[in-house]
């Protein structure tokens, strides 16, 4: 059985994907959802299924703030109401499409598939760094349970094996220390390496000397992760300024129980990311193949039923899995979960 948290915000798209009269359709937890931006600027999210003969509304046409079904022409607005029918007579009252709370925040389109009255915009994590210019926004589908991607990100030591063709394989992650902490519900995987000679930091243009280097991965329920990479002169407080500090987001939205939408960013940089490592992209060419192969290996088995070996570096990933399981169980117990509809 698919295990999803429903009362939470999921990223469904980058805001930049909804330019002009774009209609975008993506499945979230098995539900195909159509999103578009109304002329007022607000975001509409509807079930992408006509209530008449279940055609996909996103295959239809958009007329300003209305969507015309491609099959028989019933027309709906962003609130799901049928506003026009090509046929004479009264529009049946059940000619209504389900809608979902949706909002644009921090350059991201978020949707809420849980109880609508619980949808609170304030619960969206603070990702305001994305509003600074220069971040490169990426998207890739991945054939894996969203939690396998979270596992990968909460344990950056995989860089040493998986990213050998790009930025990994130097042994740096093995030389630092990992710790797992919990900050008001945000689970953190903190990597710290002290007294690193400038030449070993992997950061170009540093003054000679030694540095403390960190990578802080933070998980926000249910599937939004930020990673901060930084360094400061050895022993100096981080707040005193870091010659190199970058932030990334990784948002993994469950599409089905074995496929996900993976959104991520590159920090501002000159040139193309593909030029950095001779055309090898770390996520698409290194993380994806291994995570998808893990999914294939697991087939339909439940993660813990396979009795996975747990290493010390897995501490944060295990905490996230346990926290998520607890939240999902609580949601299902209180009956606030809405059963996932079949795609
Ligand atoms: S299926 Fe949409 S109008 Fe008939
Ligand atoms: Fe990776």
XYZ file of C-alpha atoms and ligand atoms in Angstrom:
348
model
C 0.000 0.000 0.000
C 1.251 3.403 -0.910
C 2.334 5.462 2.051
C 1.889 9.136 1.572
C 1.365 12.053 3.858
C -1.631 13.910 2.499
C -1.957 16.926 4.762
C 1.137 18.664 3.494
C 2.241 20.919 0.644
C 3.850 19.227 -2.325
C 5.715 20.980 -5.066
C 3.997 20.342 -8.370
C 5.925 22.712 -10.632
C 8.276 25.627 -10.897
C 6.435 28.905 -11.253
C 8.297 29.504 -14.493
C 6.519 26.480 -16.009
C 3.175 28.279 -15.769
C 3.882 31.220 -18.047
C 1.187 32.718 -20.301
C -1.774 30.436 -20.853
C 0.106 27.250 -19.967
C -1.808 24.284 -18.545
C 0.314 21.753 -16.764
C -0.725 18.260 -15.768
C 1.189 16.109 -13.293
C 0.215 13.193 -11.132
C 0.628 13.585 -7.393
C 0.041 10.499 -5.242
C -1.760 8.904 -8.166
C -4.070 11.863 -8.775
C -3.654 13.633 -12.086
C -3.803 17.345 -11.382
C -4.123 20.239 -13.785
C -2.623 23.558 -12.716
C -2.791 26.917 -14.386
C -2.415 30.556 -13.506
C -5.578 32.641 -13.682
C -5.404 36.090 -15.243
C -5.631 37.487 -11.690
C -2.301 35.767 -10.927
C -3.732 33.167 -8.525
C -3.146 29.462 -9.130
C -5.912 27.007 -9.940
C -5.435 23.275 -9.339
C -8.139 20.897 -10.544
C -8.488 17.205 -10.861
C -7.478 16.558 -14.454
C -10.575 14.518 -15.230
C -13.829 15.708 -16.713
C -16.821 14.583 -14.605
C -18.782 13.650 -17.755
C -16.817 10.875 -19.514
C -13.527 11.383 -17.720
C -11.511 12.926 -20.523
C -8.311 14.625 -19.536
C -9.065 18.330 -19.247
C -5.440 19.247 -19.905
C -5.927 17.837 -23.424
C -8.586 20.485 -23.935
C -8.228 24.143 -24.683
C -7.903 27.121 -22.475
C -10.076 30.174 -22.992
C -8.800 32.828 -20.615
C -9.627 31.415 -17.153
C -11.773 28.578 -18.503
C -10.893 25.077 -19.639
C -12.894 23.485 -22.431
C -13.082 19.691 -22.270
C -11.689 18.094 -25.442
C -14.438 15.448 -25.624
C -17.862 17.145 -25.617
C -17.015 20.714 -24.784
C -18.220 21.232 -21.201
C -16.330 24.249 -19.903
C -15.015 24.681 -16.364
C -13.521 27.525 -14.398
C -10.688 27.368 -11.870
C -13.125 26.686 -9.025
C -14.209 23.498 -10.807
C -17.662 24.854 -11.692
C -19.121 24.039 -15.086
C -19.740 27.466 -16.569
C -20.847 26.502 -20.048
C -22.323 23.604 -21.951
C -22.740 23.356 -25.719
C -26.053 21.547 -25.113
C -29.454 23.073 -24.399
C -30.963 22.618 -20.973
C -29.757 22.987 -17.438
C -26.187 22.018 -16.521
C -26.420 19.055 -14.114
C -25.388 20.065 -10.591
C -22.791 17.295 -10.363
C -20.931 18.681 -13.382
C -18.175 19.818 -11.065
C -14.463 19.120 -10.973
C -12.630 18.602 -7.662
C -10.139 21.324 -6.864
C -7.182 21.561 -4.510
C -5.628 24.430 -2.587
C -2.664 25.713 -4.594
C -0.318 28.620 -4.170
C 2.786 30.153 -5.741
C 5.494 30.802 -3.167
C 9.277 31.158 -3.405
C 9.131 30.569 -7.194
C 7.365 27.231 -6.650
C 3.808 26.050 -7.253
C 2.560 24.083 -4.252
C -0.556 21.912 -4.017
C -2.345 20.427 -1.025
C -4.198 17.148 -1.483
C -5.276 16.683 2.118
C -8.156 18.247 4.004
C -8.632 21.653 2.342
C -9.436 23.432 5.609
C -6.036 22.423 7.012
C -4.091 23.985 4.137
C -2.065 26.781 5.679
C 0.372 28.687 3.497
C 2.507 29.406 6.540
C 3.429 25.704 6.645
C 5.451 26.049 3.440
C 9.129 26.061 4.412
C 11.076 29.300 4.060
C 12.797 28.961 0.714
C 13.131 32.687 0.104
C 16.742 32.195 -1.020
C 15.274 30.968 -4.297
C 14.022 34.486 -4.969
C 17.606 35.697 -5.441
C 18.504 35.720 -9.135
C 20.691 33.099 -10.739
C 19.304 29.843 -9.350
C 18.891 27.288 -12.076
C 15.703 25.287 -11.731
C 15.633 21.677 -12.853
C 13.139 18.859 -13.052
C 13.545 15.175 -13.730
C 11.151 12.274 -13.303
C 12.554 9.349 -11.344
C 11.321 5.774 -11.182
C 11.541 5.364 -7.428
C 9.595 5.764 -4.200
C 10.126 9.344 -2.974
C 11.635 8.020 0.255
C 14.536 6.430 -1.598
C 15.451 9.868 -2.908
C 15.177 11.316 0.599
C 17.463 8.533 1.892
C 20.006 9.517 -0.722
C 19.962 13.195 0.233
C 19.987 12.705 3.996
C 23.231 10.759 3.680
C 25.688 12.753 1.601
C 28.451 10.192 2.151
C 27.131 8.529 -1.005
C 28.998 11.296 -2.847
C 32.197 9.307 -2.401
C 30.977 6.355 -4.438
C 28.174 7.663 -6.590
C 29.657 10.974 -7.700
C 33.140 9.799 -8.571
C 32.780 11.096 -12.122
C 31.813 14.578 -10.941
C 32.524 16.181 -7.576
C 32.980 13.129 -5.366
C 35.488 10.410 -4.750
C 37.987 12.606 -2.904
C 37.413 11.023 0.503
C 36.404 14.408 1.987
C 33.055 13.141 3.304
C 34.733 10.236 5.074
C 37.122 12.652 6.784
C 34.345 14.758 8.299
C 31.729 13.886 10.887
C 28.022 13.389 10.404
C 25.425 14.120 13.044
C 21.654 13.970 13.005
C 19.559 16.512 14.868
C 15.993 17.631 15.063
C 15.125 21.312 15.031
C 11.424 21.947 15.669
C 10.410 19.113 13.374
C 13.079 19.814 10.767
C 15.439 16.837 10.684
C 19.001 17.777 9.880
C 21.920 15.776 8.614
C 24.961 17.841 9.453
C 28.373 17.147 8.016
C 31.350 19.016 9.397
C 35.030 18.801 8.614
C 37.445 20.964 10.535
C 40.846 22.392 9.638
C 40.746 21.590 5.954
C 43.698 22.998 3.967
C 42.468 25.449 1.291
C 43.599 23.166 -1.527
C 41.468 20.288 -0.198
C 38.199 22.196 0.099
C 37.315 21.875 -3.578
C 36.579 25.621 -3.574
C 38.654 27.696 -5.949
C 40.254 31.056 -5.211
C 40.531 30.696 -1.421
C 43.259 32.445 0.543
C 45.867 30.065 1.954
C 45.049 28.683 5.375
C 42.709 26.166 6.877
C 38.930 26.125 6.858
C 35.976 24.513 8.566
C 33.679 23.120 5.923
C 30.068 22.042 6.285
C 27.162 20.549 4.401
C 23.816 20.857 6.204
C 20.909 18.896 4.793
C 17.495 19.770 6.201
C 14.298 17.825 5.688
C 10.915 19.543 5.926
C 7.870 17.273 5.945
C 6.951 15.664 3.747
C 9.507 15.830 0.996
C 11.303 19.171 0.757
C 15.017 19.252 1.414
C 17.545 22.063 1.451
C 21.287 21.629 1.382
C 23.653 24.347 2.510
C 27.323 23.998 1.587
C 29.699 26.429 3.237
C 33.082 27.090 4.720
C 34.673 29.637 7.034
C 38.207 30.237 8.293
C 39.051 27.484 10.792
C 37.557 28.273 14.200
C 35.697 31.392 12.995
C 31.956 31.614 13.580
C 29.948 30.920 10.451
C 28.081 34.171 10.847
C 31.292 36.132 10.357
C 31.052 35.566 6.670
C 31.888 32.659 4.511
C 33.840 32.974 1.291
C 31.708 30.186 -0.123
C 28.138 29.457 0.894
C 25.466 28.030 -1.374
C 21.933 26.763 -0.941
C 20.031 24.206 -2.966
C 16.545 22.809 -2.802
C 15.547 19.237 -3.605
C 11.791 18.637 -3.632
C 10.607 15.116 -4.274
C 6.924 14.757 -4.955
C 5.413 11.284 -5.041
C 3.819 10.629 -8.413
C 2.841 7.023 -7.670
C 4.139 4.556 -5.088
C 7.152 3.835 -7.298
C 7.698 7.018 -9.269
C 8.430 10.590 -8.236
C 8.939 14.091 -9.525
C 12.369 15.354 -8.604
C 12.794 19.149 -8.603
C 16.148 20.665 -7.695
C 18.300 23.739 -8.187
C 21.853 24.623 -9.020
C 23.173 27.659 -7.153
C 24.018 30.737 -9.246
C 27.031 30.031 -11.435
C 28.658 31.131 -14.622
C 28.082 28.863 -17.585
C 26.114 25.660 -17.869
C 26.135 22.924 -15.197
C 26.695 20.380 -17.976
C 30.038 22.058 -18.691
C 31.250 21.509 -15.118
C 31.996 17.810 -15.373
C 32.429 17.176 -19.084
C 28.733 16.663 -19.730
C 28.089 14.389 -16.729
C 25.187 15.646 -14.621
C 25.422 14.462 -11.006
C 21.707 13.900 -10.439
C 20.569 12.648 -13.834
C 23.621 10.527 -14.616
C 24.808 9.440 -11.178
C 22.041 9.536 -8.535
C 19.152 8.467 -10.770
C 20.587 5.204 -12.091
C 21.538 3.958 -8.637
C 18.270 5.002 -6.951
C 16.174 3.498 -9.761
C 18.171 0.302 -9.576
C 17.579 0.163 -5.807
C 13.845 0.534 -6.449
C 13.994 -2.329 -8.930
C 15.895 -4.477 -6.442
C 13.282 -3.801 -3.777
C 10.384 -4.524 -6.124
C 7.226 -4.500 -3.998
C 8.909 -5.160 -0.669
C 8.386 -2.784 2.214
C 11.678 -1.126 3.187
C 12.007 -2.409 6.773
C 10.813 -5.891 5.831
C 14.101 -6.311 3.951
C 15.979 -5.764 7.214
C 18.400 -3.161 5.811
C 21.785 -2.727 7.458
C 21.839 0.591 9.278
C 25.130 2.479 9.395
C 25.916 5.454 11.576
C 25.664 7.789 8.562
C 22.059 6.655 8.082
C 20.956 8.286 11.337
C 19.190 11.251 9.741
C 17.627 9.204 6.942
C 16.269 6.705 9.468
C 14.838 9.526 11.574
C 13.061 10.913 8.544
C 11.605 7.513 7.677
C 10.371 7.016 11.226
C 8.954 10.529 11.480
C 7.146 10.197 8.180
C 5.726 6.802 9.125
C 4.491 8.265 12.397
C 2.873 11.257 10.717
C 1.211 9.068 8.089
C -0.064 6.661 10.737
C -1.453 9.538 12.830
C -3.161 10.988 9.799
C -4.755 7.672 8.922
C -5.804 7.059 12.540
C -7.589 10.364 12.821
C -9.316 9.715 9.525
C -8.083 12.930 8.013
C -6.426 11.049 5.180
C -8.240 11.032 1.900
C -7.862 7.786 -0.016
C -5.747 8.123 -3.104
C -7.730 7.787 -6.311
C -6.417 5.526 -9.032
C -4.623 7.311 -11.875
S -15.918 14.036 -21.250
Fe -15.789 16.130 -20.910
S -17.525 16.950 -21.820
Fe -17.708 14.823 -22.137
Fe 23.889 12.473 -5.030
